[in-house]
Coordinates of C-alpha atoms and ligand atoms in Angstrom, one line a residue:
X1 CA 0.0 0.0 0.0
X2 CA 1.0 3.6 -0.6
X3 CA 2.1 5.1 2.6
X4 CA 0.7 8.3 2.7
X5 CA 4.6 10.3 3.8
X6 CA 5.3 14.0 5.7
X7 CA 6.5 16.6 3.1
X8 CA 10.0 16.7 3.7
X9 CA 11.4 19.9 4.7
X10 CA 14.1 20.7 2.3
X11 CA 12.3 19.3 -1.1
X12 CA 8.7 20.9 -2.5
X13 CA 7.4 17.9 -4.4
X14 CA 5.3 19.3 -7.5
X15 CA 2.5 16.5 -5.9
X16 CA 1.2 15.6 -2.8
X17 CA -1.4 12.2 -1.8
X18 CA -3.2 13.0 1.2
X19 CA -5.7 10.6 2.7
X20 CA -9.2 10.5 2.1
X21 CA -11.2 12.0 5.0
X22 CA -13.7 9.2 6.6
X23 CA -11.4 6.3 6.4
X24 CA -12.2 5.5 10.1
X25 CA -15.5 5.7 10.1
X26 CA -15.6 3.4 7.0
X27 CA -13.1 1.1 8.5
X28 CA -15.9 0.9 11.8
X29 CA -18.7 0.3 9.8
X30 CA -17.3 -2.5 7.4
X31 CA -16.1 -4.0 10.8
X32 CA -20.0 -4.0 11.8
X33 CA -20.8 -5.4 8.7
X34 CA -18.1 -8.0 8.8
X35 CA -19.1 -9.2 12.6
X36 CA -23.5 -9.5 10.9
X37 CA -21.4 -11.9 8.3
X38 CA -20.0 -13.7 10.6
X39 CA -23.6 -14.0 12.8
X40 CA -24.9 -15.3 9.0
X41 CA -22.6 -17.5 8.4
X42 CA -22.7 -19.1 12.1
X43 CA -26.3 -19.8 11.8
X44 CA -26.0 -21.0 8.3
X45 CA -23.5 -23.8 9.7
X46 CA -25.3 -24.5 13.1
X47 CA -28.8 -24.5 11.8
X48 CA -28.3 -26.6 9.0
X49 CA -31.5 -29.1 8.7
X50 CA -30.6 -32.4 9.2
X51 CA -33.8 -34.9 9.8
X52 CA -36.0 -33.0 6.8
X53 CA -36.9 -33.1 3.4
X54 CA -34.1 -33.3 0.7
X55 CA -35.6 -29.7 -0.8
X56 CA -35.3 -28.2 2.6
X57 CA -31.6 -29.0 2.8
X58 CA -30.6 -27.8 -1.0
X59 CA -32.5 -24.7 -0.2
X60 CA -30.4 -24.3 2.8
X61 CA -27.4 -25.1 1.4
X62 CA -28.4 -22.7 -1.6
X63 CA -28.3 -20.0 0.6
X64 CA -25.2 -20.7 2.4
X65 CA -22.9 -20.7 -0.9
X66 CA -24.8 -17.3 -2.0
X67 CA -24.0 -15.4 1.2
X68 CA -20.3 -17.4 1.1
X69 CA -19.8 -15.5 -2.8
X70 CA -21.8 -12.5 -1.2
X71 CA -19.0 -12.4 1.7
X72 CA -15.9 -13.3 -1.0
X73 CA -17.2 -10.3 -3.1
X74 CA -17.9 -8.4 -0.1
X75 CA -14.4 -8.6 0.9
X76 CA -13.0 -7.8 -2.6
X77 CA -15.1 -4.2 -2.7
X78 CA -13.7 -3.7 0.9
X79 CA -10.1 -4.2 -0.3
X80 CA -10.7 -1.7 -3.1
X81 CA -12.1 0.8 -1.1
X82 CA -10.1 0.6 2.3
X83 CA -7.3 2.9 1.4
X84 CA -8.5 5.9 -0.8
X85 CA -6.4 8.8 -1.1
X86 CA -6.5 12.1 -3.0
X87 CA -3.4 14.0 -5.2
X88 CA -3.4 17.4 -5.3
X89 CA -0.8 19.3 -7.5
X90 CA 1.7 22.1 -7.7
X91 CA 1.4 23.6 -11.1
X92 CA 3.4 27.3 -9.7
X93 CA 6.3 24.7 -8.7
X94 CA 6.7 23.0 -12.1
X95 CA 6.5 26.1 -13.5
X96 CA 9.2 27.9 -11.5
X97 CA 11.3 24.7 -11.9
X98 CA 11.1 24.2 -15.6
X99 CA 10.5 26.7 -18.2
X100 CA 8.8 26.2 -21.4
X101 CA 11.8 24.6 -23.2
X102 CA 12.5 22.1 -20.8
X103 CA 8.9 20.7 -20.5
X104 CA 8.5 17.2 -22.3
X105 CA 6.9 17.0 -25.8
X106 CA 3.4 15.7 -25.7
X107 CA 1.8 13.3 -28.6
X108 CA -1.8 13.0 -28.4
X109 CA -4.1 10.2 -30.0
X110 CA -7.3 10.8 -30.9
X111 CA -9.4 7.6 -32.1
X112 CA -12.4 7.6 -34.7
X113 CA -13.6 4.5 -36.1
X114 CA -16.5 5.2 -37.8
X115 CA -18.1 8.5 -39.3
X116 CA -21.7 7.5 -39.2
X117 CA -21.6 7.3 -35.6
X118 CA -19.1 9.1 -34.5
X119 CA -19.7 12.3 -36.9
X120 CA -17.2 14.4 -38.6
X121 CA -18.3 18.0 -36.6
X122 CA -17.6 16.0 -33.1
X123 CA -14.2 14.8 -34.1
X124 CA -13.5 18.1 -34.8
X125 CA -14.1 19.3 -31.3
X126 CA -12.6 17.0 -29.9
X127 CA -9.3 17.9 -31.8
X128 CA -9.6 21.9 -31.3
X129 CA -10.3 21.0 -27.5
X130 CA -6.8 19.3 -27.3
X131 CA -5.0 21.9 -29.4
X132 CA -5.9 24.5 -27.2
X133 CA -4.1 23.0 -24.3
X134 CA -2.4 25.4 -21.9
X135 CA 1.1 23.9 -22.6
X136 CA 3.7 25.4 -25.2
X137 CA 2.3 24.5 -28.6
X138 CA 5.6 24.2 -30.1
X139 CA 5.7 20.7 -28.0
X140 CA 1.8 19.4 -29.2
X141 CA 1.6 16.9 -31.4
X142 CA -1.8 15.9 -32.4
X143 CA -2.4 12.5 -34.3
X144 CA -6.3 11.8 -35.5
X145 CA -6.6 7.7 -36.4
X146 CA -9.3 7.6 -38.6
X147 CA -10.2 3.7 -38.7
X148 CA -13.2 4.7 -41.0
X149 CA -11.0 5.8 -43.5
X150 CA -13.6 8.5 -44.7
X151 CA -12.7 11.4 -46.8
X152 CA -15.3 13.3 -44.3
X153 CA -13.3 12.8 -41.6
X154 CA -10.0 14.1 -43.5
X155 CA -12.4 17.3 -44.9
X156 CA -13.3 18.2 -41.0
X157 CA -9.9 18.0 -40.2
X158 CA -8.9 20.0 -42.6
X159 CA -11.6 23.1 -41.6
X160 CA -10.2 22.3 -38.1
X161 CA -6.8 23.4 -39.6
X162 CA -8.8 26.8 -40.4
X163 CA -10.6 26.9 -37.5
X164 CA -7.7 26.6 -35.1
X165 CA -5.8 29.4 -36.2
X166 CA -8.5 32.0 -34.5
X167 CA -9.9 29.7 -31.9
X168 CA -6.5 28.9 -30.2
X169 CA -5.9 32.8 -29.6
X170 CA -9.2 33.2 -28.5
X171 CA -9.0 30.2 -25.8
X172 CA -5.4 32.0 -24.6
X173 CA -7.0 35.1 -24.6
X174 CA -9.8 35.0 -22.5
X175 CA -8.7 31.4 -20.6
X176 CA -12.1 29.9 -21.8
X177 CA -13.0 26.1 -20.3
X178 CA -13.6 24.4 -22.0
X179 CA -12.2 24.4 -24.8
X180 CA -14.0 22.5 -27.6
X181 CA -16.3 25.2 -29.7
X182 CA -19.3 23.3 -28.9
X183 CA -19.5 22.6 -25.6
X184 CA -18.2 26.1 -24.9
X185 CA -21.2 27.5 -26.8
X186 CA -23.9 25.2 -24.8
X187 CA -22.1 26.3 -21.3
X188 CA -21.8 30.0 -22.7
X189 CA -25.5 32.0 -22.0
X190 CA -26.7 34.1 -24.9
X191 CA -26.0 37.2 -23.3
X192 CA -23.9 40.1 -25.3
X193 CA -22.3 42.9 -23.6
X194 CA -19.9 45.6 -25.3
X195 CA -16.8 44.2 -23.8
X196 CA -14.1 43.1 -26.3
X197 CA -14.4 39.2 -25.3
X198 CA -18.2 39.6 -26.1
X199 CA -17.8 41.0 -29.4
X200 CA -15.1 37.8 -30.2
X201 CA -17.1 36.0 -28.6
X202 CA -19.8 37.0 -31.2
X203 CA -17.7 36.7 -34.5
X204 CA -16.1 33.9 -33.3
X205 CA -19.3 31.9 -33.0
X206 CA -20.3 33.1 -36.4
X207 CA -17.7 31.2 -37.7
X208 CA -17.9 28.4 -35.6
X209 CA -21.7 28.2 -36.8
X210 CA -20.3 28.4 -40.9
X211 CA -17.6 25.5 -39.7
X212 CA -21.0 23.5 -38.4
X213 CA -22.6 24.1 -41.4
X214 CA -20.2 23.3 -43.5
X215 CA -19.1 19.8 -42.7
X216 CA -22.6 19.2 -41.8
X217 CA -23.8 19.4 -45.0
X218 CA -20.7 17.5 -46.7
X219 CA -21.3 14.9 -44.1
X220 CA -25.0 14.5 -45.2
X221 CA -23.7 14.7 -49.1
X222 CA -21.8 11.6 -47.7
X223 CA -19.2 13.1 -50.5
X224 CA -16.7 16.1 -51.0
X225 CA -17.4 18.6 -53.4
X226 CA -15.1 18.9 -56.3
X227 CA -14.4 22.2 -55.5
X228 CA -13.0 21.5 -52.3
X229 CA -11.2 18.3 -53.1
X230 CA -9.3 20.3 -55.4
X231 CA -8.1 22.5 -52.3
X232 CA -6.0 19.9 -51.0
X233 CA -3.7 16.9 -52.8
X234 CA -4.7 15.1 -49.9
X235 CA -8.0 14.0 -50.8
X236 CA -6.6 12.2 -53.9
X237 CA -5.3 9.2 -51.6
X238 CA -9.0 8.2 -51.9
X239 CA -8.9 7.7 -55.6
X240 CA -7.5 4.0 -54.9
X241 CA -9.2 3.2 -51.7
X242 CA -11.0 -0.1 -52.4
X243 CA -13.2 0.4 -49.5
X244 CA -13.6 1.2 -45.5
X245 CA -11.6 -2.6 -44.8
X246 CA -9.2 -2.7 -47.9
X247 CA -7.1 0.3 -48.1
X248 CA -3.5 1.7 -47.9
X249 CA -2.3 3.8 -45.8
X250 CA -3.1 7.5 -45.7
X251 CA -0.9 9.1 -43.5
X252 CA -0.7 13.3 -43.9
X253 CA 1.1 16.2 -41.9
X254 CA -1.9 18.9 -42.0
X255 CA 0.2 21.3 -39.7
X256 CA 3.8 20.6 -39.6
X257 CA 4.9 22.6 -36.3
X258 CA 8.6 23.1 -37.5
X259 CA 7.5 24.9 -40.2
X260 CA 7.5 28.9 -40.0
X261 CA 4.1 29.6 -42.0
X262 CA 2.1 27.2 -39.2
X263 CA 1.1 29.8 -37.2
X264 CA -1.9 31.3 -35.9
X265 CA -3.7 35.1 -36.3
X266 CA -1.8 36.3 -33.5
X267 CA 1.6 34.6 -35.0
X268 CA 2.1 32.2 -32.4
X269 CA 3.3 28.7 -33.4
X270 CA 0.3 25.6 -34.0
X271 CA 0.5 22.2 -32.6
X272 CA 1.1 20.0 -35.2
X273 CA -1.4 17.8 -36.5
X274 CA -1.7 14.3 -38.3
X275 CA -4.1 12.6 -39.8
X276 CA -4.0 8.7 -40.1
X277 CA -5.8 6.0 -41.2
X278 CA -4.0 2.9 -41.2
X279 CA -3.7 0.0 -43.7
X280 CA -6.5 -2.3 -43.5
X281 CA -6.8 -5.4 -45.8
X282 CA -9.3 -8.5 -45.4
X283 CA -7.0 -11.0 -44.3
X284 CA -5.4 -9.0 -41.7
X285 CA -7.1 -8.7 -38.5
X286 CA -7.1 -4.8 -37.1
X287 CA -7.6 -5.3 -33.5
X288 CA -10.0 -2.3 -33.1
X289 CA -8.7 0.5 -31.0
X290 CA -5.5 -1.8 -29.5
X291 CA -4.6 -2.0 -33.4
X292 CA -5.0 1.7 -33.7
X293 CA -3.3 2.7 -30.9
X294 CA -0.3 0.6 -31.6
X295 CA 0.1 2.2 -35.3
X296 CA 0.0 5.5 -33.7
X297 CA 2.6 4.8 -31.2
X298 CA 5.2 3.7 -34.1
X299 CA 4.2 6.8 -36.8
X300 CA 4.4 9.2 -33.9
X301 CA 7.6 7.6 -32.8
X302 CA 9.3 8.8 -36.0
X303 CA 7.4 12.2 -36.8
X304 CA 7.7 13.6 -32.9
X305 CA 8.7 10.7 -31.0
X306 CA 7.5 12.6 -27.3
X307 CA 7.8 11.1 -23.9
X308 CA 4.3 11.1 -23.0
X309 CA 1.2 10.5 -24.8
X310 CA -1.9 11.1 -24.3
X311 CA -5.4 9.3 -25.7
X312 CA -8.4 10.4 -25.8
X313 CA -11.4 9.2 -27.8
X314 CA -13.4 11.1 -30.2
X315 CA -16.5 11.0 -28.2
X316 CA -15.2 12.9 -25.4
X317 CA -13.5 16.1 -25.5
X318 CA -10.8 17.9 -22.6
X319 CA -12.6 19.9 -20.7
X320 CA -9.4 20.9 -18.4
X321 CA -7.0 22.9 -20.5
X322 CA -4.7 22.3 -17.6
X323 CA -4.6 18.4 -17.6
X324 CA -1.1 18.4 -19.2
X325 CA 0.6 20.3 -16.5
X326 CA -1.5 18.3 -14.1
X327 CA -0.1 15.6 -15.4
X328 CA 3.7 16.5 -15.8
X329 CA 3.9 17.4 -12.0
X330 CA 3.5 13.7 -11.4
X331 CA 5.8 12.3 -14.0
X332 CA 8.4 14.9 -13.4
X333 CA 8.6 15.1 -9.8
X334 CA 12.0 14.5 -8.8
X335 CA 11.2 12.0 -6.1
X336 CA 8.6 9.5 -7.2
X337 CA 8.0 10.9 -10.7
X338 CA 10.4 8.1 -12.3
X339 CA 7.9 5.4 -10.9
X340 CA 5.1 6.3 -12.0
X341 CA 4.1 4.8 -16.0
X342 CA 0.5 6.1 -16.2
X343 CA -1.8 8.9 -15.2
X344 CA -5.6 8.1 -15.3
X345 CA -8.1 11.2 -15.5
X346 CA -12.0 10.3 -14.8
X347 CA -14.1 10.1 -17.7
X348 CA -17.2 12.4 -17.2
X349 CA -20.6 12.3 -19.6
X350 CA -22.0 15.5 -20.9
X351 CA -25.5 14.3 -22.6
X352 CA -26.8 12.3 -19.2
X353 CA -30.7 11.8 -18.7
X354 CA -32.1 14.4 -15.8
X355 CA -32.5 11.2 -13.4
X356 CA -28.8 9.6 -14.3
X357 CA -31.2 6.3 -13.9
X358 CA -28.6 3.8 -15.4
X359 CA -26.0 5.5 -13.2
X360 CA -23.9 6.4 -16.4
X361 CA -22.4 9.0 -14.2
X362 CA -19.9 6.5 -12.7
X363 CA -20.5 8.0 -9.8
X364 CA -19.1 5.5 -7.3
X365 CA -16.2 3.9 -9.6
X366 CA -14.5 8.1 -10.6
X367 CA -15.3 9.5 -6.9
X368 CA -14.4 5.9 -5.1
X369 CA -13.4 3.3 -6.6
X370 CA -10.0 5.0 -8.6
X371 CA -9.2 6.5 -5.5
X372 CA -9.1 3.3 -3.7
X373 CA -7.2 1.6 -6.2
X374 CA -4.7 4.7 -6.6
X375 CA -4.1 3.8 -2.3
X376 CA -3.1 0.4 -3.4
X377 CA -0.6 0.8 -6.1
X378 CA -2.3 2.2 -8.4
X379 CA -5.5 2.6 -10.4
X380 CA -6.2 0.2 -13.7
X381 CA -5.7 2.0 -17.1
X382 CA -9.3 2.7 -18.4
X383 CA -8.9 4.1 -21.8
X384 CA -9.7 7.9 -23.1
X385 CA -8.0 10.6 -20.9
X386 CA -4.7 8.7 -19.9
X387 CA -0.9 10.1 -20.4
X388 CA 1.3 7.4 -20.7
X389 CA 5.3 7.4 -20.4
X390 CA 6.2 6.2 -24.0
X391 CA 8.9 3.6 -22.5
X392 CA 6.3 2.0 -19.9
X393 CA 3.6 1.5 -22.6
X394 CA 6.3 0.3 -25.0
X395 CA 7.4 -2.4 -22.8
X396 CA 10.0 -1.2 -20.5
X397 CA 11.0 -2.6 -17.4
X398 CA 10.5 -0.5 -13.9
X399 CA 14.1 -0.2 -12.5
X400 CA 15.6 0.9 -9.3
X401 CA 18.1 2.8 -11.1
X402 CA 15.8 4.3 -14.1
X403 CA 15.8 8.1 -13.8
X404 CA 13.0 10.3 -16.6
X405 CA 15.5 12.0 -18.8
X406 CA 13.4 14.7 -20.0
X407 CA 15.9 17.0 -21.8
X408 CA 17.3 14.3 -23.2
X409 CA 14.1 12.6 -24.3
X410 CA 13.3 16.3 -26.7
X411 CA 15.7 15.3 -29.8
X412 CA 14.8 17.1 -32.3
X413 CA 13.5 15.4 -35.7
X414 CA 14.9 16.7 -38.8
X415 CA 13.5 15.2 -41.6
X416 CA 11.2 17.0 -43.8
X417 CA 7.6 16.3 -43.4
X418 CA 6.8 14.4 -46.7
X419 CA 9.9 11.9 -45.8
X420 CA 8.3 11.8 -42.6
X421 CA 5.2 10.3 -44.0
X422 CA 6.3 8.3 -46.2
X423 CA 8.2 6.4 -43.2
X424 CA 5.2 6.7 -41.1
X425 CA 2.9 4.6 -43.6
X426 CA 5.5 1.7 -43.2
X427 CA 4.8 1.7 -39.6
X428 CA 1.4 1.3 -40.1
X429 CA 1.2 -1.5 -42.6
X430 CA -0.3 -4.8 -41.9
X431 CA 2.3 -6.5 -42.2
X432 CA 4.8 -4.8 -39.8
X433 CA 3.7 -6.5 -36.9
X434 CA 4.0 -10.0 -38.1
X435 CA 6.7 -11.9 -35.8
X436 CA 7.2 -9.1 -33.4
X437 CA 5.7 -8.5 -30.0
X438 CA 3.5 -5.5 -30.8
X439 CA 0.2 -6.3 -29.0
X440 CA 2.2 -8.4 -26.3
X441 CA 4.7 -6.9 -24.2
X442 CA 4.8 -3.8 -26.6
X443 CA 2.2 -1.2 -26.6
X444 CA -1.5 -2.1 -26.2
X445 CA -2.7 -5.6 -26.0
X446 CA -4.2 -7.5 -28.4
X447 CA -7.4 -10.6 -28.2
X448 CA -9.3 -8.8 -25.0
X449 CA -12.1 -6.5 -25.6
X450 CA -11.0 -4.6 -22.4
X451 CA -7.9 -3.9 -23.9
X452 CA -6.9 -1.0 -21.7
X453 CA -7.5 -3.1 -18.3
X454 CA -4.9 -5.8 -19.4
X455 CA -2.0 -3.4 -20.9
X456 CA -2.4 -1.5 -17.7
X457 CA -2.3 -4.8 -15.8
X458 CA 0.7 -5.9 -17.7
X459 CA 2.5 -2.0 -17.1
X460 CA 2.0 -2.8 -13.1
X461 CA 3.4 -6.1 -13.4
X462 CA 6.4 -4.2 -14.8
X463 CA 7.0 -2.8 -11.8
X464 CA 5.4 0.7 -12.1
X465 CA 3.3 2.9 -10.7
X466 CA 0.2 5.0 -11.8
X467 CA -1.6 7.5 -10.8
X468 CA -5.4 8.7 -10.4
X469 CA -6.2 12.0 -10.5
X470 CA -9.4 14.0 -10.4
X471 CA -8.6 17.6 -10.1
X472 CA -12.9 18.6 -10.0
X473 CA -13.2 15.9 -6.3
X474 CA -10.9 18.2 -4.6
X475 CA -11.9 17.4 -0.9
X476 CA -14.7 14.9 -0.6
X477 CA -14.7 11.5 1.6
X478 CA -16.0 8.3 1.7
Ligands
LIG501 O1 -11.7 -0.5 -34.6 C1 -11.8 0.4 -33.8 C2 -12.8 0.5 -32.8 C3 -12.9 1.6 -32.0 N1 -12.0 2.6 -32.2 C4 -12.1 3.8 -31.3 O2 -11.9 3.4 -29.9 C5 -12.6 4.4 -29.1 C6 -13.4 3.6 -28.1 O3 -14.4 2.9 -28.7 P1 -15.9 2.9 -28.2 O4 -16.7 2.1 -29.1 O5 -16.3 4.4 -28.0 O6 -15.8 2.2 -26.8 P2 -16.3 2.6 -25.4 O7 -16.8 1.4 -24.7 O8 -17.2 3.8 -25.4 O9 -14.9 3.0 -24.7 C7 -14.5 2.7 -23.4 O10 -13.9 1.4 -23.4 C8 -12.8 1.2 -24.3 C9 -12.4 -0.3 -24.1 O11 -12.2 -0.6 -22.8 C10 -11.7 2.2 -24.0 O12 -10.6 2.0 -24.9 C11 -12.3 3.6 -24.1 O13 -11.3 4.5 -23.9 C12 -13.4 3.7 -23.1 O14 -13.9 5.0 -23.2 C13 -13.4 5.3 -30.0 O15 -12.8 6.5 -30.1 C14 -13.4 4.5 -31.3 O16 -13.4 5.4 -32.4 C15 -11.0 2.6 -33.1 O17 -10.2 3.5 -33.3 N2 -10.9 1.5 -33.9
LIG502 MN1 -17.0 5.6 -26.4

């Protein structure tokens, strides 16, 4: 278990775990509840009928194997939820200690898989809400993996591109949350003042309302215009897709961060972004998302190749433009930071019923459960909204003597962006991961529809560490 330890005077770690408060209380009423087991249990045993009908005594014995899984599940929930403790950050720390330059690189995955049901306009949200992450956009990558291979997709992106370049000042400007157009527009009340934010709010909107239109209608054409597929070379990698399961790969730098003219209104540098859709063929299996993932760790590898990376699916968007620095006060404090391979964010629904009568809220597994588990080594690896330390996901080893190299870890690539890609797509061939161990011991595993449970399984059997943390739960108890 995770002792919980004093600061120690002459170090200022950038996190801190504090126990939850409660944790007697909840320790003397599982105790009462463990003693009315044991009262059960006792008169199960003692009370058993002996002279009476055969139905009587399978009834009875029924009952005593159901309260005897009862207690054995009983006691499993009570392990979990023994030891809960919070993290709370230091985000002024990490900043005094490092500055900008010596921050780690970020890659981030965004999945789609499907354009009918995952639609073109929410992908796009979902990337603008990661671009516009607090963090130094010079050090952003952002990969989309488009497992639908649809030209819709590729179009949204693109207006995203467009798009970006006035929403990213915007966001910096007036520290909006969050920070996907959408959702900021449903939060944001109708009312206009004459203040300067108001009136960019207003024009700002505007063309976030064209944007809507615009994909929406291509999306309902279910085909891009000729005028705009002559706008970009890109769209003529479709002229030989076969269909959705038989294609090459499309693999495209839409804003190459080295480059000088990828910059926004206000001048300032844009994250780069990628679009990929991997090569699919009929006799190769594609392993849904674990497949995906594990083609996005290798192209990234060679176009930014950063430290930590980040998923997060198109069906959610970041609502925290914070969570990176969040999460590099973990993996960078001096102390502990080196343990620790994963760091699990809560996953939170926006489109909920009134009545929450399915309990989609995950109520008791983000404000209980990860807690308890983050008190006992560490919290399982549940998908979207999780940074991962490249090496750990890739395989590596926990070692006493492994130490984060940070500065060393932001080599610079050289290569120009269309050698980039054309390296990339051998990456994410079928056929690369024949006779390796991609989808074993390297990167996400393979054959389990829970595929982020078992990698993060495998990463703790490594020997590391993770981390839970829920910035919004700042002080509640059990
Ligand atoms: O062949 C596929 C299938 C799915 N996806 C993407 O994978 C993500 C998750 O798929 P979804 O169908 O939305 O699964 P959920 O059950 O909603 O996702 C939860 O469960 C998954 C499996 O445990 C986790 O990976 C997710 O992060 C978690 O949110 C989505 O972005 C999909 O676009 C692909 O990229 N390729
Ligand atoms: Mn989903």
């Amino acid at each position: 278990m995770d002792k919980v330890e004093p600061e120690r005077k002459d170090y200022l770690p950038l996190f801190e775990t504090r126990p939850a408060r409660g944790r007697q209380q909840f320790k003397l009423f599982s105790a009462s509840i463990f003693i009315a087991i044991c009262f059960v249990l006792v008169y199960r045993v003692t009370y058993f009928p002996s002279g009476e009908a055969k139905a009587e005594r399978l009834a009875w014995l029924g009952l005593f194997l159901a309260e005897l899984w009862f207690s054995f599940y009983w006691s499993l929930t009570l392990i979990r939820r023994w030891n809960p403790v919070f993290r709370y950050t230091f985000k002024d720390r990490l900043s005094s200690r490092y500055d900008q330059e010596a921050l780690p690189d970020i890659d981030i995955f965004v999945c789609t898989a499907d354009p009918g049901i995952e639609p073109p306009i929410m992908v796009t949200n979902t990337v603008l809400s990661v671009m516009a992450y607090d963090y130094p956009p010079q050090k952003l990558s952002i990969y989309l993996s488009d497992d639908g291979c649809s030209k819709l997709t590729f179009y949204a992106l693109l207006e995203a591109v467009r798009f970006s370049k006035i929403w990213l000042p915007f966001c910096r400007k007036f520290e909006i949350e969050p920070r996907s157009p959408e959702a900021y527009y449903r939060k944001t009340a109708e009312h206009v003042g004459d203040s300067s934010m108001d009136k960019d709010l207003l024009s700002i909107k505007k063309s976030y309302e064209d944007l809507k239109i615009r994909i929406e209608t291509v999306t309902k054409l279910g085909r891009i215009p000729d005028d705009i597929r002559k706008e970009h070379k890109g769209f003529r990698e479709w002229d030989i897709v076969l269909s959705q399961h038989d294609h090459q790969t499309i693999l495209q730098i839409l804003i190459d961060g080295r480059d000088a003219n990828a910059i926004d209104i206000e001048g300032k540098v844009l994250p780069t972004l990628v679009y990929l859709s991997r090569e699919k063929r009929p006799k190769y299996h594609h392993n849904f998302k674990a497949g995906a993932m594990n083609a996005l760790i290798r192209v990234s590898s060679r176009i930014s190749n950063a430290p930590v990376i980040l998923n997060v699916d198109c069906d959610m968007y970041s609502n925290n433009p914070d969570a990176i620095r969040d999460a590099m006060c973990f993996f960078m404090d001096e102390e502990k930071g080196h343990e620790i391979a994963y760091v699990q964010y809560p996953q939170s629904f926006y489109n909920l019923s009134n009545n929450d009568l399915y309990s989609s809220s995950l109520r008791v597994i983000v404000e209980l459960e990860l807690l308890g588990f983050d008190g006992n080594g560490g919290p399982s690896y549940i998908g979207t909204g999780c940074f991962h330390r490249r090496e750990s996901l890739c395989g590596k080893k926990y070692s006493k003597e492994f130490k984060g190299e940070w500065r060393r870890a932001n080599k610079k690539i050289e290569e120009s962006a269309s050698f980039l890609e054309d390296a990339g797509k051998v990456l994410a061939s079928c056929t690369y991961e024949q006779n390796t161990d991609w989808g074993n011991e390297m990167g996400l595993k393979y054959g389990c529809p829970l595929e982020d449970i078992i990698t993060g399984l495998s990463i703790q059997c490594r020997g590391w560490r993770s981390v839970y943390f829920n910035p919004k739960t700042s002080d509640c108890s059990t």
